[in-house]
């Protein structure tokens, strides 16, 4: 088969828009032919914006479309597992948004069922495709920094855009679940996927306690088998728009990368203007508009790569297995924050409905520990 991979998107809002835009920016390998979402107006709007011909309100109907080879899941976390299983059983390759799912059992089942059905489970961790971060990894792999002993990643803003993120029953946790999953995946990938030996986490609800039972700030230290340390900081309590950055320290060198700054135009405006950057609260006064925002994140490169994987042109660099490793670390992180001490891996809690339960358990109603 040489024609473009036909894609169906499940979901029709924030991340679904990014998926559709990414396929439009890098159109040579794939085309979006359908979107499915229970909110018809949103689905129709997305279809209109990107010229998507077919619209469904039930994703199971979309899965019956024979020509669709790959689906992307841009839906709340609690739906990822069931949607993956349904899609795999319908013979579709799957791009699943982060975090992979809600529990370790779900992660294992997703990986096993996709394998049994002979479909790819591709994990949408765009930091593996973020040009600045890819450049840092290329330099690290060439030995530029000698032996790496510390990798940091942090992502901070003032909180997510949709109500379900704040509802731990549907999200599985607060900022650590939502964005700590990026940092864990990043450190693991950057260091060449050494096993994670232990994790220590501190988290609390500092600003948004009226809105969520989830934590809105977290600090996480990962120790890897190769001796390196990962430091992952995340916040939904940080004012001033999106901040995403890495630091890499080795015996022979160091590099720093700020995903937005350096790609931004320091700008002052009395009147304000249309759009600066994701989650920027205002465009009046000083602001830092970013150009080619999706490209700077790596989303189009990520979707192009996944389509090429479906065609057998590339080997997947981000898979369900990565998502499973991250899920285990998330569970261990919440348990660590609850216990107030380091937790060793492997850590495989069974029967836990969502990672944050390992922290909330006896902490309901308390704030930062
Ligand atoms: N990679 C990233 O940087 C990044 C950024 C934002 C969100 N995400 C992830 O993407 C996923 C979606 O987040 P979002 O920000 O787009 O949320 P959102 O609230 O903007 O959109 C969620 C979508 O899911 C749809 N939906 C809900 N129930 C559904 C169902 N039963 N069938 C089909 N569609 C259904 C909704 O109609 C909506 O269109 C989450 O897992 C989130 O963690 C990833």
CSV table of C-alpha atoms and ligand atoms in Angstrom, one decimal:
chain,number,residue,atom,x,y,z
A,1,UNK,CA,0.0,0.0,0.0
A,2,UNK,CA,1.5,3.3,-0.9
A,3,UNK,CA,-1.4,5.8,-0.6
A,4,UNK,CA,-1.8,8.0,2.5
A,5,UNK,CA,-2.8,6.4,5.8
A,6,UNK,CA,-6.4,7.1,6.4
A,7,UNK,CA,-7.0,8.5,9.9
A,8,UNK,CA,-10.0,8.8,12.2
A,9,UNK,CA,-9.8,11.2,15.2
A,10,UNK,CA,-11.7,10.4,18.3
A,11,UNK,CA,-12.5,13.6,20.2
A,12,UNK,CA,-13.1,17.0,18.7
A,13,UNK,CA,-11.7,19.7,21.0
A,14,UNK,CA,-8.3,20.8,22.2
A,15,UNK,CA,-5.9,17.9,21.4
A,16,UNK,CA,-8.1,16.7,18.5
A,17,UNK,CA,-7.6,20.1,16.9
A,18,UNK,CA,-3.9,19.7,17.3
A,19,UNK,CA,-4.0,16.2,15.7
A,20,UNK,CA,-6.0,17.5,12.8
A,21,UNK,CA,-3.8,20.6,12.3
A,22,UNK,CA,-0.7,18.4,12.6
A,23,UNK,CA,-1.8,16.1,9.7
A,24,UNK,CA,-2.6,19.2,7.7
A,25,UNK,CA,0.9,20.7,8.4
A,26,UNK,CA,2.6,17.4,7.4
A,27,UNK,CA,0.2,16.0,4.8
A,28,UNK,CA,2.4,13.7,2.8
A,29,UNK,CA,1.9,10.5,4.8
A,30,UNK,CA,-1.7,10.6,6.1
A,31,UNK,CA,-5.1,12.2,5.7
A,32,UNK,CA,-7.8,12.6,8.2
A,33,UNK,CA,-11.1,11.1,6.8
A,34,UNK,CA,-13.3,11.1,9.9
A,35,UNK,CA,-13.9,12.5,13.3
A,36,UNK,CA,-16.0,11.0,16.1
A,37,UNK,CA,-17.2,12.8,19.2
A,38,UNK,CA,-20.5,12.9,21.2
A,39,UNK,CA,-20.7,16.6,20.9
A,40,UNK,CA,-22.0,17.0,17.3
A,41,UNK,CA,-21.4,20.7,17.0
A,42,UNK,CA,-17.7,20.5,18.1
A,43,UNK,CA,-17.2,17.5,15.7
A,44,UNK,CA,-18.8,19.3,12.8
A,45,UNK,CA,-16.8,22.5,13.5
A,46,UNK,CA,-13.6,20.5,13.5
A,47,UNK,CA,-14.6,18.7,10.3
A,48,UNK,CA,-15.4,22.1,8.7
A,49,UNK,CA,-12.1,23.7,9.8
A,50,UNK,CA,-10.0,20.9,8.4
A,51,UNK,CA,-12.1,19.5,5.5
A,52,UNK,CA,-12.8,16.2,7.2
A,53,UNK,CA,-15.5,14.4,5.2
A,54,UNK,CA,-17.1,12.1,7.7
A,55,UNK,CA,-18.5,12.9,11.2
A,56,UNK,CA,-19.7,10.4,13.8
A,57,UNK,CA,-21.2,10.9,17.2
A,58,UNK,CA,-20.3,7.3,18.3
A,59,UNK,CA,-16.7,6.3,17.8
A,60,UNK,CA,-17.8,2.6,17.5
A,61,UNK,CA,-19.6,3.5,14.3
A,62,UNK,CA,-16.4,5.2,13.0
A,63,UNK,CA,-14.4,2.0,13.8
A,64,UNK,CA,-16.6,0.1,11.3
A,65,UNK,CA,-15.3,2.3,8.4
A,66,UNK,CA,-13.1,-0.2,6.6
A,67,UNK,CA,-10.7,2.3,5.0
A,68,UNK,CA,-9.6,3.8,8.3
A,69,UNK,CA,-6.3,2.3,9.3
A,70,UNK,CA,-5.3,4.5,12.2
A,71,UNK,CA,-7.3,6.2,14.9
A,72,UNK,CA,-6.0,8.9,17.3
A,73,UNK,CA,-7.5,9.2,20.8
A,74,UNK,CA,-7.9,12.8,21.9
A,75,UNK,CA,-10.3,12.1,24.7
A,76,UNK,CA,-10.3,12.3,28.5
A,77,UNK,CA,-7.9,9.8,30.2
A,78,UNK,CA,-10.5,7.5,31.6
A,79,UNK,CA,-11.7,6.6,28.1
A,80,UNK,CA,-8.3,5.7,26.6
A,81,UNK,CA,-8.3,2.0,27.7
A,82,UNK,CA,-11.7,1.1,26.4
A,83,UNK,CA,-11.3,3.1,23.2
A,84,UNK,CA,-7.9,1.4,22.6
A,85,UNK,CA,-9.4,-2.1,23.1
A,86,UNK,CA,-12.3,-1.4,20.8
A,87,UNK,CA,-10.1,0.1,18.1
A,88,UNK,CA,-7.6,-2.7,18.3
A,89,UNK,CA,-10.4,-5.3,17.9
A,90,UNK,CA,-11.6,-3.4,14.9
A,91,UNK,CA,-8.1,-3.8,13.4
A,92,UNK,CA,-7.1,-0.2,13.7
A,93,UNK,CA,-3.6,1.1,14.6
A,94,UNK,CA,-3.9,3.4,17.6
A,95,UNK,CA,-2.3,6.7,18.6
A,96,UNK,CA,-3.1,7.2,22.2
A,97,UNK,CA,-2.7,10.6,24.0
A,98,UNK,CA,-0.8,10.8,27.2
A,99,UNK,CA,-1.2,9.6,29.9
A,100,UNK,CA,-1.8,6.1,28.5
A,101,UNK,CA,-4.7,5.3,30.7
A,102,UNK,CA,-5.8,5.2,34.4
A,103,UNK,CA,-4.2,2.0,35.8
A,104,UNK,CA,-1.3,-0.4,35.3
A,105,UNK,CA,-3.7,-3.3,34.6
A,106,UNK,CA,-5.3,-1.2,31.8
A,107,UNK,CA,-1.9,-0.4,30.4
A,108,UNK,CA,-0.9,-4.1,30.4
A,109,UNK,CA,-4.2,-5.1,28.7
A,110,UNK,CA,-3.9,-2.4,26.1
A,111,UNK,CA,-0.4,-3.5,25.2
A,112,UNK,CA,-1.4,-7.2,25.2
A,113,UNK,CA,-4.5,-6.8,23.1
A,114,UNK,CA,-2.8,-4.6,20.5
A,115,UNK,CA,-0.1,-7.1,20.2
A,116,UNK,CA,-2.6,-10.0,19.9
A,117,UNK,CA,-4.5,-8.1,17.2
A,118,UNK,CA,-1.4,-7.2,15.3
A,119,UNK,CA,-1.9,-3.4,15.5
A,120,UNK,CA,0.5,-0.7,16.7
A,121,UNK,CA,-0.1,1.1,20.0
A,122,UNK,CA,1.6,4.4,19.5
A,123,UNK,CA,2.1,6.7,22.5
A,124,UNK,CA,1.6,10.3,21.8
A,125,UNK,CA,4.5,11.8,23.7
A,126,UNK,CA,5.4,14.7,21.6
A,127,UNK,CA,8.5,15.6,23.7
A,128,UNK,CA,10.2,12.8,21.8
A,129,UNK,CA,9.7,14.9,18.6
A,130,UNK,CA,10.2,18.5,20.0
A,131,UNK,CA,13.0,19.8,17.8
A,132,UNK,CA,15.0,21.5,20.6
A,133,UNK,CA,14.8,18.5,22.8
A,134,UNK,CA,15.6,16.1,19.9
A,135,UNK,CA,18.7,18.3,19.3
A,136,UNK,CA,19.7,18.1,22.9
A,137,UNK,CA,19.4,14.3,22.8
A,138,UNK,CA,21.4,14.0,19.5
A,139,UNK,CA,24.2,16.0,21.2
A,140,UNK,CA,24.0,13.9,24.3
A,141,UNK,CA,24.1,10.7,22.2
A,142,UNK,CA,27.2,12.0,20.5
A,143,UNK,CA,28.9,12.4,23.9
A,144,UNK,CA,28.7,16.2,24.0
A,145,UNK,CA,28.0,16.2,27.7
A,146,UNK,CA,30.1,13.2,28.8
A,147,UNK,CA,28.4,11.0,31.4
A,148,UNK,CA,25.0,12.5,32.1
A,149,UNK,CA,24.1,12.6,35.8
A,150,UNK,CA,21.1,14.9,35.8
A,151,UNK,CA,18.2,15.5,33.4
A,152,UNK,CA,15.4,18.0,34.3
A,153,UNK,CA,12.1,18.6,32.6
A,154,UNK,CA,9.4,20.9,33.8
A,155,UNK,CA,6.1,22.1,32.5
A,156,UNK,CA,4.0,24.8,34.2
A,157,UNK,CA,0.9,26.9,33.6
A,158,UNK,CA,-2.1,28.0,35.6
A,159,UNK,CA,-4.3,25.0,35.0
A,160,UNK,CA,-6.0,23.1,32.2
A,161,UNK,CA,-8.8,24.2,29.8
A,162,UNK,CA,-11.5,21.5,30.3
A,163,UNK,CA,-13.5,20.6,33.4
A,164,UNK,CA,-12.7,16.9,33.2
A,165,UNK,CA,-9.0,17.5,34.0
A,166,UNK,CA,-10.0,18.8,37.5
A,167,UNK,CA,-12.2,15.8,38.2
A,168,UNK,CA,-9.8,13.0,39.4
A,169,UNK,CA,-12.4,10.3,38.5
A,170,UNK,CA,-12.0,11.2,34.9
A,171,UNK,CA,-8.4,12.4,34.8
A,172,UNK,CA,-6.8,9.9,37.3
A,173,UNK,CA,-4.9,12.7,39.1
A,174,UNK,CA,-3.8,16.3,39.1
A,175,UNK,CA,-0.8,18.0,37.5
A,176,UNK,CA,1.5,15.1,38.2
A,177,UNK,CA,-0.8,12.8,36.2
A,178,UNK,CA,-1.4,15.4,33.5
A,179,UNK,CA,2.1,16.7,32.9
A,180,UNK,CA,4.4,14.7,35.2
A,181,UNK,CA,3.8,11.9,32.6
A,182,UNK,CA,5.7,14.1,30.1
A,183,UNK,CA,8.7,14.6,32.3
A,184,UNK,CA,9.0,11.0,33.3
A,185,UNK,CA,8.7,9.9,29.7
A,186,UNK,CA,11.3,12.5,28.7
A,187,UNK,CA,13.9,11.6,31.3
A,188,UNK,CA,13.5,7.9,30.5
A,189,UNK,CA,13.8,8.4,26.8
A,190,UNK,CA,16.6,11.0,27.0
A,191,UNK,CA,18.8,8.6,29.1
A,192,UNK,CA,18.2,5.7,26.7
A,193,UNK,CA,15.4,4.0,28.6
A,194,UNK,CA,17.4,2.6,31.6
A,195,UNK,CA,15.1,1.0,34.2
A,196,UNK,CA,13.8,3.4,36.9
A,197,UNK,CA,15.2,2.3,40.2
A,198,UNK,CA,13.3,4.6,42.6
A,199,UNK,CA,11.0,7.6,42.7
A,200,UNK,CA,10.5,10.3,45.3
A,201,UNK,CA,7.6,12.8,45.0
A,202,UNK,CA,6.3,15.8,46.9
A,203,UNK,CA,3.0,17.3,45.8
A,204,UNK,CA,0.2,19.5,47.1
A,205,UNK,CA,-2.8,21.5,46.3
A,206,UNK,CA,-1.7,25.1,46.8
A,207,UNK,CA,-4.0,27.3,44.6
A,208,UNK,CA,-6.9,25.3,43.2
A,209,UNK,CA,-8.2,23.4,46.2
A,210,UNK,CA,-11.7,24.8,45.6
A,211,UNK,CA,-11.7,23.3,42.1
A,212,UNK,CA,-10.1,19.9,42.4
A,213,UNK,CA,-9.1,17.1,44.8
A,214,UNK,CA,-6.0,16.7,42.6
A,215,UNK,CA,-2.6,18.2,43.3
A,216,UNK,CA,-1.7,21.4,41.5
A,217,UNK,CA,2.1,21.4,42.1
A,218,UNK,CA,4.5,18.5,42.1
A,219,UNK,CA,8.2,17.8,42.4
A,220,UNK,CA,9.5,14.3,41.4
A,221,UNK,CA,13.0,12.8,41.6
A,222,UNK,CA,13.7,9.7,39.6
A,223,UNK,CA,16.8,7.5,40.1
A,224,UNK,CA,17.8,5.3,37.2
A,225,UNK,CA,19.7,2.0,37.1
A,226,UNK,CA,22.5,3.7,35.2
A,227,UNK,CA,23.1,6.1,38.2
A,228,UNK,CA,21.5,9.2,36.5
A,229,UNK,CA,18.9,11.3,38.2
A,230,UNK,CA,15.7,12.8,36.6
A,231,UNK,CA,14.1,15.9,38.2
A,232,UNK,CA,10.5,16.5,37.0
A,233,UNK,CA,8.6,19.7,38.2
A,234,UNK,CA,5.1,20.4,37.2
A,235,UNK,CA,2.6,23.1,38.1
A,236,UNK,CA,-1.0,24.1,37.5
A,237,UNK,CA,-0.4,27.0,39.9
A,238,UNK,CA,2.1,29.0,37.9
A,239,UNK,CA,0.8,32.3,36.6
A,240,UNK,CA,1.9,33.8,33.2
A,241,UNK,CA,1.1,31.2,30.6
A,242,UNK,CA,2.9,28.0,29.5
A,243,UNK,CA,6.5,27.3,30.5
A,244,UNK,CA,8.2,24.1,29.3
A,245,UNK,CA,12.0,23.6,29.6
A,246,UNK,CA,14.8,21.0,30.1
A,247,UNK,CA,18.3,21.0,31.5
A,248,UNK,CA,20.9,18.4,30.9
A,249,UNK,CA,24.1,18.1,33.1
A,250,UNK,CA,27.0,15.7,32.4
A,251,UNK,CA,30.6,15.2,33.3
A,252,UNK,CA,31.7,17.2,30.2
A,253,UNK,CA,29.0,19.7,29.6
A,254,UNK,CA,25.5,21.1,30.0
A,255,UNK,CA,22.7,22.3,27.8
A,256,UNK,CA,19.5,24.2,28.6
A,257,UNK,CA,16.4,24.4,26.4
A,258,UNK,CA,13.4,26.5,26.9
A,259,UNK,CA,10.7,25.3,24.5
A,260,UNK,CA,9.0,28.7,24.0
A,261,UNK,CA,11.6,31.3,24.7
A,262,UNK,CA,14.0,31.8,21.9
A,263,UNK,CA,11.2,30.9,19.6
A,264,UNK,CA,9.2,33.9,20.8
A,265,UNK,CA,9.1,37.6,19.8
A,266,UNK,CA,9.4,39.7,22.9
A,267,UNK,CA,6.4,42.0,22.3
A,268,UNK,CA,4.8,44.9,24.0
A,269,UNK,CA,1.2,46.0,23.0
A,270,UNK,CA,-1.1,48.6,24.7
A,271,UNK,CA,-4.1,47.2,22.8
A,272,UNK,CA,-3.4,43.4,22.7
A,273,UNK,CA,-3.8,41.2,19.7
A,274,UNK,CA,-5.2,37.8,18.8
A,275,UNK,CA,-3.1,34.9,20.1
A,276,UNK,CA,0.4,34.7,21.7
A,277,UNK,CA,0.9,31.1,22.9
A,278,UNK,CA,-0.9,28.3,24.6
A,279,UNK,CA,-2.6,29.4,27.9
A,280,UNK,CA,-1.2,32.9,27.8
A,281,UNK,CA,-3.7,34.9,30.0
A,282,UNK,CA,-3.4,38.2,28.0
A,283,UNK,CA,-1.7,39.8,25.0
A,284,UNK,CA,-1.7,43.3,26.5
A,285,UNK,CA,1.5,44.7,27.9
A,286,UNK,CA,4.5,42.4,27.5
A,287,UNK,CA,3.9,39.0,25.9
A,288,UNK,CA,5.9,36.4,24.0
A,289,UNK,CA,4.1,35.2,20.9
A,290,UNK,CA,5.5,32.0,19.4
A,291,UNK,CA,5.6,31.3,15.7
A,292,UNK,CA,5.1,27.8,14.3
A,293,UNK,CA,3.9,26.7,17.7
A,294,UNK,CA,2.8,23.1,16.8
A,295,UNK,CA,6.1,22.5,14.9
A,296,UNK,CA,8.1,23.7,17.8
A,297,UNK,CA,6.3,21.2,20.0
A,298,UNK,CA,6.9,18.4,17.5
A,299,UNK,CA,3.2,17.5,16.9
A,300,UNK,CA,3.3,17.4,13.1
A,301,UNK,CA,6.6,15.4,13.2
A,302,UNK,CA,5.1,13.0,15.7
A,303,UNK,CA,1.9,12.3,13.6
A,304,UNK,CA,4.0,12.0,10.4
A,305,UNK,CA,6.2,9.5,12.1
A,306,UNK,CA,3.3,7.4,13.4
A,307,UNK,CA,1.8,7.3,9.9
A,308,UNK,CA,5.1,6.1,8.5
A,309,UNK,CA,5.2,3.4,11.2
A,310,UNK,CA,1.8,2.2,9.9
A,311,UNK,CA,3.4,1.9,6.5
A,312,UNK,CA,6.4,0.1,7.9
A,313,UNK,CA,8.7,2.9,6.9
A,314,UNK,CA,9.9,3.7,10.4
A,315,UNK,CA,10.1,1.8,13.7
A,316,UNK,CA,7.9,3.4,16.5
A,317,UNK,CA,9.9,5.6,18.8
A,318,UNK,CA,7.0,6.0,21.3
A,319,UNK,CA,4.9,3.0,22.1
A,320,UNK,CA,2.4,1.6,24.6
A,321,UNK,CA,5.4,0.1,26.5
A,322,UNK,CA,6.7,3.6,27.2
A,323,UNK,CA,3.2,4.5,28.4
A,324,UNK,CA,3.2,1.5,30.7
A,325,UNK,CA,6.6,2.5,32.2
A,326,UNK,CA,5.3,6.0,32.8
A,327,UNK,CA,2.1,4.6,34.4
A,328,UNK,CA,4.1,2.6,36.8
A,329,UNK,CA,6.2,5.6,37.7
A,330,UNK,CA,3.1,7.7,38.2
A,331,UNK,CA,1.7,5.2,40.6
A,332,UNK,CA,4.9,5.0,42.5
A,333,UNK,CA,5.1,8.8,42.6
A,334,UNK,CA,1.7,9.2,44.2
A,335,UNK,CA,2.5,6.4,46.7
A,336,UNK,CA,5.8,8.2,47.5
A,337,UNK,CA,4.0,11.5,48.1
A,338,UNK,CA,1.6,9.7,50.4
A,339,UNK,CA,4.3,7.9,52.3
A,340,UNK,CA,6.7,10.9,52.4
A,341,UNK,CA,9.5,8.6,51.3
A,342,UNK,CA,11.3,7.1,48.3
A,343,UNK,CA,9.6,4.2,46.6
A,344,UNK,CA,11.6,1.5,44.8
A,345,UNK,CA,10.5,0.1,41.5
A,346,UNK,CA,9.1,-2.4,40.3
A,347,UNK,CA,6.0,-1.0,41.9
A,348,UNK,CA,2.8,-2.8,40.8
A,349,UNK,CA,-0.2,-1.9,42.9
A,350,UNK,CA,-3.2,-4.0,42.0
A,351,UNK,CA,-6.9,-3.0,42.2
A,352,UNK,CA,-6.2,0.7,42.4
A,353,UNK,CA,-8.8,2.6,40.3
A,354,UNK,CA,-6.6,5.6,39.5
A,355,UNK,CA,-3.0,6.7,40.4
A,356,UNK,CA,-4.0,9.6,42.6
A,357,UNK,CA,-5.8,7.2,45.0
A,358,UNK,CA,-2.3,6.1,46.2
A,359,UNK,CA,-1.8,9.7,47.4
A,360,UNK,CA,-5.4,10.7,48.3
A,361,UNK,CA,-6.2,7.5,50.2
A,362,UNK,CA,-5.7,8.9,53.7
A,363,UNK,CA,-5.0,12.4,52.6
A,364,UNK,CA,-8.6,13.5,51.6
A,365,UNK,CA,-9.2,17.0,52.7
A,366,UNK,CA,-5.6,17.9,53.6
A,367,UNK,CA,-3.5,20.2,51.5
A,368,UNK,CA,0.2,20.2,50.8
A,369,UNK,CA,2.2,17.7,52.9
B,1,LIG,N1,0.2,15.8,24.3
B,1,LIG,C1,-0.1,16.9,24.9
B,1,LIG,O1,0.6,17.8,25.1
B,1,LIG,C2,-1.6,17.0,25.3
B,1,LIG,C3,-2.1,18.3,25.5
B,1,LIG,C4,-3.5,18.4,25.8
B,1,LIG,C5,-4.2,17.2,26.1
B,1,LIG,N2,-3.6,16.0,25.9
B,1,LIG,C6,-4.4,14.8,26.2
B,1,LIG,O2,-5.3,14.6,25.2
B,1,LIG,C7,-6.5,14.0,25.7
B,1,LIG,C8,-7.7,14.9,25.4
B,1,LIG,O3,-7.5,16.2,26.1
B,1,LIG,P1,-8.1,17.5,25.5
B,1,LIG,O4,-7.3,18.6,26.1
B,1,LIG,O5,-8.3,17.4,24.0
B,1,LIG,O6,-9.5,17.5,26.2
B,1,LIG,P2,-10.8,18.3,25.7
B,1,LIG,O7,-11.8,18.4,26.9
B,1,LIG,O8,-10.5,19.5,25.0
B,1,LIG,O9,-11.5,17.3,24.6
B,1,LIG,C9,-11.9,16.1,25.0
B,1,LIG,C10,-12.7,15.5,23.8
B,1,LIG,O10,-13.2,14.2,24.1
B,1,LIG,C11,-14.5,14.0,23.6
B,1,LIG,N3,-15.2,12.9,24.2
B,1,LIG,C12,-15.6,12.8,25.5
B,1,LIG,N4,-16.2,11.6,25.6
B,1,LIG,C13,-16.2,11.0,24.4
B,1,LIG,C14,-16.6,9.7,23.9
B,1,LIG,N5,-17.3,8.9,24.7
B,1,LIG,N6,-16.4,9.4,22.6
B,1,LIG,C15,-15.7,10.3,21.8
B,1,LIG,N7,-15.2,11.5,22.2
B,1,LIG,C16,-15.5,11.8,23.5
B,1,LIG,C17,-15.1,15.4,23.9
B,1,LIG,O11,-16.3,15.5,23.2
B,1,LIG,C18,-14.0,16.3,23.5
B,1,LIG,O12,-14.1,16.6,22.1
B,1,LIG,C19,-6.2,13.8,27.2
B,1,LIG,O13,-5.8,12.5,27.4
B,1,LIG,C20,-5.1,14.8,27.5
B,1,LIG,O14,-4.2,14.4,28.5
B,1,LIG,C21,-2.3,15.9,25.5
